[in-house]
Amino acid sequence: MKEVDYIIVGCGLAGVSFCEELRAHEKSFVMFDDQSQQASIVAAGLYNPVILKRFTAVWKAKEQLEMVNSFYERLEKLLGVKLDYKLPVYRRFSSIGEQNDWFNASDNPYLENYLSPQVIPNHNSEIDASFGFGKVLESGRIDTSTLLTHYKLFLKTNNSYCTETFDHAAVKHHENEVIYKNITAKYIVFAEGFGMMKNPFFKDLPLNEAKGEVLTIKAPQLKMEFILKASVFLVPELDDCYSVGATYNWEDKTNDITETAKTELLDKLKTLISCDYEVVNQAAGIRPTVMDRKPLVGRHPKYDNMAILNGLGTRGVMIGPYVAKQLFLNLEKGIPLEAEIDIKRFQK
Ligand SMILES: Cc1cc2nc3c(=O)[nH]c(=O)nc-3n(C[C@H](O)[C@H](O)[C@H](O)COP(=O)(O)OP(=O)(O)OC[C@H]3O[C@@H](n4cnc5c(N)ncnc54)[C@H](O)[C@@H]3O)c2cc1C
């Protein structure tokens, strides 16, 4: 029988964030992952403290951003790869009215650190932006695909990764431990993303999943060194490539790419750039979103040594490290979770 402190199910942004808490506190763990979900792999990887539709700050933006920098920097050192590309987001204005809304928002004390008050004129002839841009500060892109590839390798090298679908029916509960096949653990943490729907212990929690698709284009003439936000995001990657995303679909629950999503993204792209490009990739994943747009964190109401870390929604890059820390402190030190993220809010 192998003994560990934790079993983690799911190696997406939630699972990795929790493993990093465990490593920081020298706790032993085994990760189970079957690669059935793709959200963290296909994500554009943006972190941005402002909701650009409404010009409001993201929930706990300051607290989350404080963790983002050090979290991904530590991972870059651990894995020996570049992950964090610090880039401003340029929000394209479509009218003078929008410029005025921006000026007003940048005066707001919650936003003044994140919104540059000037209108930035457009100097790139390949981009259609006659009203210019508003610049968001403290934003960037995490290369989540590279992160996950290398993190899984790191876990494999340390004999902590099992490529296996976790079988919930095989869990045996004891007073202070759980037994899964030949492993005894103090806790199991489920970080399964949309896979939660197959988890008999937590499947009744209200996940309102949203499928998203994203394209990668190669556009050598574009030469754009910022993240452009208009009706879609256009995000610089390496070698003249850009990701274009993303769609929202609340009906389709597959990870399959579709022509409909491709057409939608290319139609929107047409209104943004005029240079030639080639579509080099298309990918899809299911975002684990929740009605109230807050994560699902906490212990099972009956089985105290089972917990969930899910519901990262559209912002797993920023919110993952923040909620993983809270769950760890709750399990190890009994520190209450913030009521807004605690799954108790859904228990009658
Ligand atoms: C197109 C798209 C673009 C996005 N862009 C951004 C962005 O720019 N910025 C941002 O912050 N967020 C973005 N997101 C959202 C982000 O991807 C999610 O918030 C995040 O990935 C959720 O992470 P997760 O670990 O909870 O879930 P997932 O990434 O879905 O990971 C769950 C893991 O659990 C595994 N699993 C599930 N069930 C089992 C089981 N029974 N046994 C073993 N393993 C299991 C799965 O295989 C998977 O590896 C985007 C999402 C999409 C789809």
CSV table of C-alpha atoms and ligand atoms in Angstrom, one decimal:
chain,number,residue,atom,x,y,z
A,1,MET,CA,0.0,0.0,0.0
A,2,LYS,CA,1.3,3.4,-1.0
A,3,GLU,CA,0.7,6.2,1.5
A,4,VAL,CA,0.4,9.9,0.5
A,5,ASP,CA,-1.1,13.0,2.0
A,6,TYR,CA,-3.2,13.8,-1.1
A,7,ILE,CA,-4.7,12.3,-4.2
A,8,ILE,CA,-5.5,14.9,-6.9
A,9,VAL,CA,-7.8,14.2,-9.8
A,10,GLY,CA,-7.3,16.4,-12.8
A,11,CYS,CA,-4.2,18.0,-14.2
A,12,GLY,CA,-5.6,21.3,-15.5
A,13,LEU,CA,-4.9,24.8,-14.1
A,14,ALA,CA,-6.9,23.9,-11.0
A,15,GLY,CA,-4.9,20.7,-10.3
A,16,VAL,CA,-1.6,22.3,-11.0
A,17,SER,CA,-2.4,25.2,-8.7
A,18,PHE,CA,-3.2,22.8,-5.9
A,19,CYS,CA,-0.1,20.7,-6.5
A,20,GLU,CA,2.0,23.8,-6.1
A,21,GLU,CA,0.5,24.5,-2.7
A,22,LEU,CA,1.3,20.9,-1.7
A,23,ARG,CA,4.9,21.1,-2.9
A,24,ALA,CA,5.4,24.4,-1.1
A,25,HIS,CA,4.3,22.7,2.1
A,26,GLU,CA,6.2,19.5,1.5
A,27,LYS,CA,3.0,17.4,1.3
A,28,SER,CA,3.2,14.1,-0.7
A,29,PHE,CA,0.6,13.5,-3.5
A,30,VAL,CA,-0.3,11.4,-6.5
A,31,MET,CA,-2.1,13.0,-9.5
A,32,PHE,CA,-4.6,11.1,-11.7
A,33,ASP,CA,-5.3,12.5,-15.1
A,34,ASP,CA,-6.9,11.1,-18.2
A,35,GLN,CA,-6.7,14.1,-20.6
A,36,SER,CA,-10.4,13.9,-21.2
A,37,GLN,CA,-10.8,17.7,-20.8
A,38,GLN,CA,-8.9,20.3,-22.8
A,39,ALA,CA,-9.9,23.7,-21.3
A,40,SER,CA,-6.5,24.4,-19.7
A,41,ILE,CA,-4.6,23.2,-22.8
A,42,VAL,CA,-6.5,25.2,-25.4
A,43,ALA,CA,-6.9,28.4,-23.3
A,44,ALA,CA,-5.6,31.6,-24.8
A,45,GLY,CA,-3.9,32.1,-21.4
A,46,LEU,CA,-4.8,35.7,-20.8
A,47,TYR,CA,-4.7,37.4,-17.4
A,48,ASN,CA,-6.3,40.8,-17.2
A,49,PRO,CA,-7.7,42.5,-14.2
A,50,VAL,CA,-10.5,44.3,-16.0
A,51,ILE,CA,-13.8,43.1,-17.5
A,52,LEU,CA,-13.6,45.0,-20.8
A,53,LYS,CA,-17.3,44.7,-21.7
A,54,ARG,CA,-18.4,46.6,-18.7
A,55,PHE,CA,-15.2,48.4,-17.6
A,56,THR,CA,-15.3,46.9,-14.1
A,57,ALA,CA,-12.6,45.2,-12.1
A,58,VAL,CA,-12.5,41.4,-11.9
A,59,TRP,CA,-13.5,39.9,-8.6
A,60,LYS,CA,-10.5,40.1,-6.2
A,61,ALA,CA,-8.3,41.4,-9.0
A,62,LYS,CA,-5.6,42.9,-6.8
A,63,GLU,CA,-5.3,39.7,-4.6
A,64,GLN,CA,-5.2,37.5,-7.6
A,65,LEU,CA,-2.7,39.6,-9.5
A,66,GLU,CA,-0.4,39.6,-6.5
A,67,MET,CA,-0.2,35.8,-6.7
A,68,VAL,CA,0.0,35.5,-10.5
A,69,ASN,CA,3.4,37.0,-10.9
A,70,SER,CA,5.2,34.9,-8.3
A,71,PHE,CA,3.2,31.7,-9.1
A,72,TYR,CA,4.2,31.5,-12.8
A,73,GLU,CA,7.7,32.8,-12.2
A,74,ARG,CA,8.2,29.9,-9.8
A,75,LEU,CA,6.9,27.5,-12.4
A,76,GLU,CA,9.2,28.9,-15.0
A,77,LYS,CA,12.1,28.2,-12.8
A,78,LEU,CA,10.9,24.7,-11.8
A,79,LEU,CA,10.2,23.6,-15.4
A,80,GLY,CA,12.9,25.6,-17.2
A,81,VAL,CA,10.6,27.1,-19.8
A,82,LYS,CA,9.1,30.5,-20.5
A,83,LEU,CA,5.5,30.8,-19.6
A,84,ASP,CA,4.6,34.4,-18.7
A,85,TYR,CA,4.5,36.9,-21.6
A,86,LYS,CA,3.7,40.3,-20.1
A,87,LEU,CA,1.8,42.2,-22.7
A,88,PRO,CA,-0.7,45.1,-22.4
A,89,VAL,CA,-4.3,44.5,-23.6
A,90,TYR,CA,-5.4,47.2,-26.1
A,91,ARG,CA,-9.2,47.6,-26.0
A,92,ARG,CA,-10.3,48.9,-29.4
A,93,PHE,CA,-12.8,51.8,-29.2
A,94,SER,CA,-15.6,51.9,-31.7
A,95,SER,CA,-16.9,55.4,-30.9
A,96,ILE,CA,-16.2,58.7,-29.1
A,97,GLY,CA,-18.8,57.5,-26.5
A,98,GLU,CA,-16.6,54.5,-25.7
A,99,GLN,CA,-13.6,56.7,-25.3
A,100,ASN,CA,-15.5,58.8,-22.8
A,101,ASP,CA,-16.7,55.7,-20.9
A,102,TRP,CA,-13.0,54.7,-20.7
A,103,PHE,CA,-12.0,58.1,-19.2
A,104,ASN,CA,-14.7,57.8,-16.6
A,105,ALA,CA,-13.7,54.2,-15.7
A,106,SER,CA,-10.0,55.1,-15.4
A,107,ASP,CA,-11.0,57.7,-12.7
A,108,ASN,CA,-12.5,54.9,-10.7
A,109,PRO,CA,-10.3,54.1,-7.7
A,110,TYR,CA,-10.7,50.4,-8.2
A,111,LEU,CA,-9.5,50.7,-11.8
A,112,GLU,CA,-7.0,53.5,-11.9
A,113,ASN,CA,-4.0,51.1,-11.5
A,114,TYR,CA,-5.1,49.0,-14.4
A,115,LEU,CA,-6.4,51.5,-17.0
A,116,SER,CA,-4.1,54.0,-18.7
A,117,PRO,CA,-6.2,57.2,-19.0
A,118,GLN,CA,-4.9,58.2,-22.5
A,119,VAL,CA,-6.4,57.2,-25.8
A,120,ILE,CA,-3.7,55.4,-27.8
A,121,PRO,CA,-3.8,56.2,-31.5
A,122,ASN,CA,-3.5,53.3,-34.0
A,123,HIS,CA,-0.2,53.3,-35.9
A,124,ASN,CA,-0.6,49.8,-37.4
A,125,SER,CA,-2.0,50.0,-40.9
A,126,GLU,CA,-3.1,46.3,-40.8
A,127,ILE,CA,-5.4,47.0,-37.9
A,128,ASP,CA,-8.8,48.8,-38.3
A,129,ALA,CA,-9.1,51.0,-35.2
A,130,SER,CA,-9.9,54.6,-36.2
A,131,PHE,CA,-11.0,55.6,-32.6
A,132,GLY,CA,-7.8,54.2,-31.1
A,133,PHE,CA,-7.4,52.0,-28.1
A,134,GLY,CA,-7.5,52.1,-24.3
A,135,LYS,CA,-4.5,50.3,-22.7
A,136,VAL,CA,-4.9,47.8,-19.8
A,137,LEU,CA,-1.9,47.5,-17.5
A,138,GLU,CA,-0.7,44.5,-15.5
A,139,SER,CA,-2.0,42.0,-18.1
A,140,GLY,CA,-0.3,39.2,-20.1
A,141,ARG,CA,-0.5,35.7,-21.5
A,142,ILE,CA,0.5,32.4,-19.9
A,143,ASP,CA,1.5,29.7,-22.3
A,144,THR,CA,-0.8,27.1,-20.7
A,145,SER,CA,-0.1,24.4,-23.2
A,146,THR,CA,3.7,24.5,-22.5
A,147,LEU,CA,3.0,24.7,-18.8
A,148,LEU,CA,0.8,21.6,-18.8
A,149,THR,CA,3.1,19.5,-21.1
A,150,HIS,CA,6.1,20.3,-18.9
A,151,TYR,CA,4.3,20.0,-15.5
A,152,LYS,CA,3.0,16.5,-16.4
A,153,LEU,CA,6.6,15.5,-17.4
A,154,PHE,CA,7.8,16.8,-14.1
A,155,LEU,CA,5.2,14.8,-12.2
A,156,LYS,CA,6.0,11.7,-14.2
A,157,THR,CA,9.7,12.0,-13.4
A,158,ASN,CA,8.8,12.2,-9.7
A,159,ASN,CA,6.5,9.2,-10.0
A,160,SER,CA,3.5,11.3,-9.0
A,161,TYR,CA,1.5,11.1,-12.2
A,162,CYS,CA,-0.9,8.3,-13.3
A,163,THR,CA,-2.4,8.5,-16.8
A,164,GLU,CA,-5.7,6.9,-15.8
A,165,THR,CA,-9.4,7.7,-15.5
A,166,PHE,CA,-10.1,8.0,-11.8
A,167,ASP,CA,-12.8,5.5,-10.9
A,168,HIS,CA,-15.0,7.1,-8.2
A,169,ALA,CA,-16.7,3.8,-7.4
A,170,ALA,CA,-13.4,2.4,-6.1
A,171,VAL,CA,-13.0,4.9,-3.3
A,172,LYS,CA,-13.3,3.5,0.2
A,173,HIS,CA,-14.0,5.9,3.1
A,174,HIS,CA,-12.4,5.4,6.5
A,175,GLU,CA,-12.4,7.8,9.5
A,176,ASN,CA,-9.2,9.7,8.9
A,177,GLU,CA,-8.3,8.5,5.4
A,178,VAL,CA,-9.5,7.4,2.0
A,179,ILE,CA,-8.3,4.4,0.2
A,180,TYR,CA,-8.2,4.2,-3.6
A,181,LYS,CA,-7.0,0.9,-5.0
A,182,ASN,CA,-3.5,0.5,-3.5
A,183,ILE,CA,-3.2,4.1,-2.2
A,184,THR,CA,-4.1,5.5,1.2
A,185,ALA,CA,-4.4,9.3,1.4
A,186,LYS,CA,-5.6,11.9,4.0
A,187,TYR,CA,-7.5,13.8,1.3
A,188,ILE,CA,-8.7,13.5,-2.3
A,189,VAL,CA,-9.1,16.8,-4.2
A,190,PHE,CA,-11.2,16.7,-7.3
A,191,ALA,CA,-10.1,19.2,-9.9
A,192,GLU,CA,-11.8,17.7,-12.9
A,193,GLY,CA,-13.2,20.7,-14.8
A,194,PHE,CA,-16.2,19.6,-16.8
A,195,GLY,CA,-15.3,16.0,-15.9
A,196,MET,CA,-17.1,16.8,-12.6
A,197,MET,CA,-20.4,15.8,-14.2
A,198,LYS,CA,-19.3,12.2,-13.9
A,199,ASN,CA,-18.2,12.5,-10.3
A,200,PRO,CA,-21.0,11.0,-8.1
A,201,PHE,CA,-19.8,13.0,-5.0
A,202,PHE,CA,-20.1,16.4,-6.6
A,203,LYS,CA,-22.1,16.2,-9.8
A,204,ASP,CA,-25.1,17.9,-8.3
A,205,LEU,CA,-23.2,21.2,-8.0
A,206,PRO,CA,-24.5,23.7,-10.6
A,207,LEU,CA,-21.9,23.8,-13.4
A,208,ASN,CA,-23.0,25.8,-16.3
A,209,GLU,CA,-20.3,24.8,-18.8
A,210,ALA,CA,-19.5,26.9,-21.8
A,211,LYS,CA,-17.7,25.4,-24.8
A,212,GLY,CA,-15.1,27.6,-26.3
A,213,GLU,CA,-13.2,27.4,-29.6
A,214,VAL,CA,-10.1,29.2,-30.6
A,215,LEU,CA,-8.1,29.6,-33.8
A,216,THR,CA,-4.4,30.1,-34.4
A,217,ILE,CA,-3.5,32.2,-37.4
A,218,LYS,CA,-0.1,33.0,-38.9
A,219,ALA,CA,0.0,36.6,-40.1
A,220,PRO,CA,3.6,37.6,-40.8
A,221,GLN,CA,2.7,41.2,-41.8
A,222,LEU,CA,0.7,42.0,-38.7
A,223,LYS,CA,3.6,42.6,-36.3
A,224,MET,CA,1.4,43.3,-33.4
A,225,GLU,CA,3.0,43.4,-29.9
A,226,PHE,CA,0.0,43.8,-27.7
A,227,ILE,CA,-3.2,41.8,-27.0
A,228,LEU,CA,-6.0,43.2,-29.0
A,229,LYS,CA,-9.5,43.1,-27.6
A,230,ALA,CA,-12.5,44.0,-29.8
A,231,SER,CA,-15.4,41.6,-30.7
A,232,VAL,CA,-12.7,38.9,-30.3
A,233,PHE,CA,-9.3,38.7,-28.6
A,234,LEU,CA,-6.2,38.6,-30.9
A,235,VAL,CA,-3.2,37.3,-28.8
A,236,PRO,CA,0.4,37.3,-30.1
A,237,GLU,CA,2.2,34.0,-29.8
A,238,LEU,CA,5.6,33.0,-31.2
A,239,ASP,CA,6.7,33.0,-34.9
A,240,ASP,CA,4.1,35.5,-36.2
A,241,CYS,CA,1.2,33.4,-34.9
A,242,TYR,CA,-1.8,34.8,-33.0
A,243,SER,CA,-4.6,33.1,-31.3
A,244,VAL,CA,-8.1,34.3,-32.1
A,245,GLY,CA,-10.9,33.6,-29.7
A,246,ALA,CA,-13.0,32.6,-28.3
A,247,THR,CA,-16.6,31.4,-28.9
A,248,TYR,CA,-19.2,30.6,-26.3
A,249,ASN,CA,-21.6,27.7,-26.8
A,250,TRP,CA,-23.8,26.5,-23.9
A,251,GLU,CA,-25.4,23.5,-25.8
A,252,ASP,CA,-22.6,21.5,-27.3
A,253,LYS,CA,-20.6,19.6,-24.6
A,254,THR,CA,-18.0,18.0,-26.8
A,255,ASN,CA,-14.4,18.9,-27.4
A,256,ASP,CA,-14.8,18.7,-31.2
A,257,ILE,CA,-13.9,21.7,-33.4
A,258,THR,CA,-16.7,23.0,-35.6
A,259,GLU,CA,-17.0,25.0,-38.9
A,260,THR,CA,-19.6,27.2,-37.3
A,261,ALA,CA,-17.2,28.5,-34.7
A,262,LYS,CA,-14.4,28.9,-37.3
A,263,THR,CA,-16.8,31.0,-39.5
A,264,GLU,CA,-17.9,33.1,-36.5
A,265,LEU,CA,-14.3,33.9,-35.5
A,266,LEU,CA,-13.1,34.6,-39.0
A,267,ASP,CA,-16.1,36.9,-39.6
A,268,LYS,CA,-15.2,38.9,-36.5
A,269,LEU,CA,-11.5,38.9,-37.5
A,270,LYS,CA,-12.4,40.5,-40.8
A,271,THR,CA,-13.6,43.6,-39.0
A,272,LEU,CA,-10.3,43.9,-37.2
A,273,ILE,CA,-7.3,43.2,-39.5
A,274,SER,CA,-6.7,43.6,-43.2
A,275,CYS,CA,-3.5,41.7,-43.8
A,276,ASP,CA,-3.2,38.1,-45.2
A,277,TYR,CA,-3.1,35.2,-42.8
A,278,GLU,CA,-3.4,31.5,-42.8
A,279,VAL,CA,-5.4,29.4,-40.2
A,280,VAL,CA,-2.9,27.0,-38.7
A,281,ASN,CA,-4.9,25.4,-35.9
A,282,GLN,CA,-8.3,25.2,-34.3
A,283,ALA,CA,-9.0,23.8,-30.8
A,284,ALA,CA,-12.0,23.5,-28.5
A,285,GLY,CA,-12.5,23.0,-24.8
A,286,ILE,CA,-15.2,23.3,-22.1
A,287,ARG,CA,-14.9,26.1,-19.6
A,288,PRO,CA,-16.2,25.0,-16.1
A,289,THR,CA,-18.3,28.0,-15.4
A,290,VAL,CA,-20.9,28.6,-12.6
A,291,MET,CA,-24.1,30.7,-12.7
A,292,ASP,CA,-22.8,33.2,-10.1
A,293,ARG,CA,-19.4,33.3,-11.8
A,294,LYS,CA,-17.5,32.2,-8.7
A,295,PRO,CA,-15.5,29.0,-8.3
A,296,LEU,CA,-16.7,25.8,-6.6
A,297,VAL,CA,-14.4,25.1,-3.6
A,298,GLY,CA,-14.8,23.1,-0.4
A,299,ARG,CA,-15.3,19.8,1.3
A,300,HIS,CA,-18.0,17.2,0.6
A,301,PRO,CA,-20.8,17.7,3.2
A,302,LYS,CA,-20.6,14.0,4.3
A,303,TYR,CA,-17.1,12.9,3.5
A,304,ASP,CA,-14.8,15.4,5.2
A,305,ASN,CA,-11.6,14.2,3.5
A,306,MET,CA,-12.9,14.8,0.0
A,307,ALA,CA,-12.8,18.3,-1.6
A,308,ILE,CA,-13.5,20.0,-4.8
A,309,LEU,CA,-11.6,22.7,-6.7
A,310,ASN,CA,-13.5,23.7,-9.8
A,311,GLY,CA,-15.6,26.4,-11.5
A,312,LEU,CA,-12.6,28.5,-12.6
A,313,GLY,CA,-14.8,29.6,-15.5
A,314,THR,CA,-13.3,31.9,-18.0
A,315,ARG,CA,-10.4,33.0,-15.8
A,316,GLY,CA,-8.5,29.9,-14.7
A,317,VAL,CA,-5.1,31.5,-15.1
A,318,MET,CA,-5.7,34.2,-12.5
A,319,ILE,CA,-8.1,32.6,-10.2
A,320,GLY,CA,-6.5,29.1,-10.0
A,321,PRO,CA,-3.6,30.0,-7.6
A,322,TYR,CA,-5.9,32.2,-5.5
A,323,VAL,CA,-8.5,29.5,-4.7
A,324,ALA,CA,-6.0,26.7,-4.4
A,325,LYS,CA,-4.3,28.5,-1.5
A,326,GLN,CA,-7.7,28.9,0.2
A,327,LEU,CA,-8.6,25.3,-0.2
A,328,PHE,CA,-5.2,24.2,1.2
A,329,LEU,CA,-5.5,26.4,4.2
A,330,ASN,CA,-9.0,25.2,4.8
A,331,LEU,CA,-8.0,21.5,4.7
A,332,GLU,CA,-4.8,21.8,6.7
A,333,LYS,CA,-5.6,24.6,9.1
A,334,GLY,CA,-9.4,24.8,9.2
A,335,ILE,CA,-9.3,28.4,8.0
A,336,PRO,CA,-12.8,29.1,6.6
A,337,LEU,CA,-13.2,29.6,2.9
A,338,GLU,CA,-14.5,32.9,1.6
A,339,ALA,CA,-18.3,32.4,1.5
A,340,GLU,CA,-18.5,33.5,-2.1
A,341,ILE,CA,-16.4,30.5,-3.3
A,342,ASP,CA,-17.5,27.9,-0.7
A,343,ILE,CA,-19.8,25.2,-2.2
A,344,LYS,CA,-21.9,25.5,1.0
A,345,ARG,CA,-23.6,28.4,-0.8
A,346,PHE,CA,-25.4,25.7,-2.8
A,347,GLN,CA,-26.3,23.4,0.1
A,348,LYS,CA,-29.8,23.8,1.6
B,1,LIG,C1,-11.3,28.4,-25.8
B,1,LIG,C2,-11.0,28.7,-24.4
B,1,LIG,C3,-10.2,29.9,-24.2
B,1,LIG,C4,-9.9,30.2,-22.8
B,1,LIG,N1,-9.1,31.3,-22.6
B,1,LIG,C5,-8.8,31.6,-21.4
B,1,LIG,C6,-7.9,32.7,-21.1
B,1,LIG,O1,-7.5,33.4,-22.0
B,1,LIG,N2,-7.6,33.0,-19.8
B,1,LIG,C7,-8.0,32.2,-18.8
B,1,LIG,O2,-7.7,32.5,-17.6
B,1,LIG,N3,-8.9,31.2,-19.0
B,1,LIG,C8,-9.3,30.9,-20.2
B,1,LIG,N4,-10.1,29.8,-20.5
B,1,LIG,C9,-10.7,29.2,-19.3
B,1,LIG,C10,-9.7,28.2,-18.7
B,1,LIG,O3,-9.3,27.3,-19.7
B,1,LIG,C11,-10.4,27.4,-17.5
B,1,LIG,O4,-10.8,28.3,-16.5
B,1,LIG,C12,-9.5,26.4,-16.9
B,1,LIG,O5,-8.7,25.7,-17.9
B,1,LIG,C13,-10.2,25.4,-16.0
B,1,LIG,O6,-9.2,24.6,-15.5
B,1,LIG,P1,-9.6,23.2,-14.7
B,1,LIG,O7,-8.3,22.6,-14.2
B,1,LIG,O8,-10.6,23.5,-13.7
B,1,LIG,O9,-10.3,22.3,-15.8
B,1,LIG,P2,-9.7,21.5,-17.1
B,1,LIG,O10,-8.7,22.3,-17.8
B,1,LIG,O11,-10.9,21.0,-17.8
B,1,LIG,O12,-8.9,20.3,-16.4
B,1,LIG,C14,-9.6,19.2,-15.8
B,1,LIG,C15,-8.6,18.0,-15.9
B,1,LIG,O13,-9.2,16.9,-15.2
B,1,LIG,C16,-9.1,15.7,-15.9
B,1,LIG,N5,-10.2,14.8,-15.5
B,1,LIG,C17,-11.5,15.0,-15.5
B,1,LIG,N6,-12.1,13.9,-15.0
B,1,LIG,C18,-11.2,13.0,-14.7
B,1,LIG,C19,-11.2,11.6,-14.2
B,1,LIG,N7,-12.3,11.0,-13.9
B,1,LIG,N8,-10.0,11.0,-14.1
B,1,LIG,C20,-8.9,11.6,-14.4
B,1,LIG,N9,-8.8,12.8,-14.9
B,1,LIG,C21,-9.9,13.5,-15.0
B,1,LIG,C22,-9.2,16.2,-17.4
B,1,LIG,O14,-8.6,15.3,-18.3
B,1,LIG,C23,-8.4,17.5,-17.3
B,1,LIG,O15,-7.0,17.3,-17.5
B,1,LIG,C24,-10.4,29.4,-21.8
B,1,LIG,C25,-11.1,28.3,-22.0
B,1,LIG,C26,-11.4,27.9,-23.3
B,1,LIG,C27,-12.2,26.7,-23.6
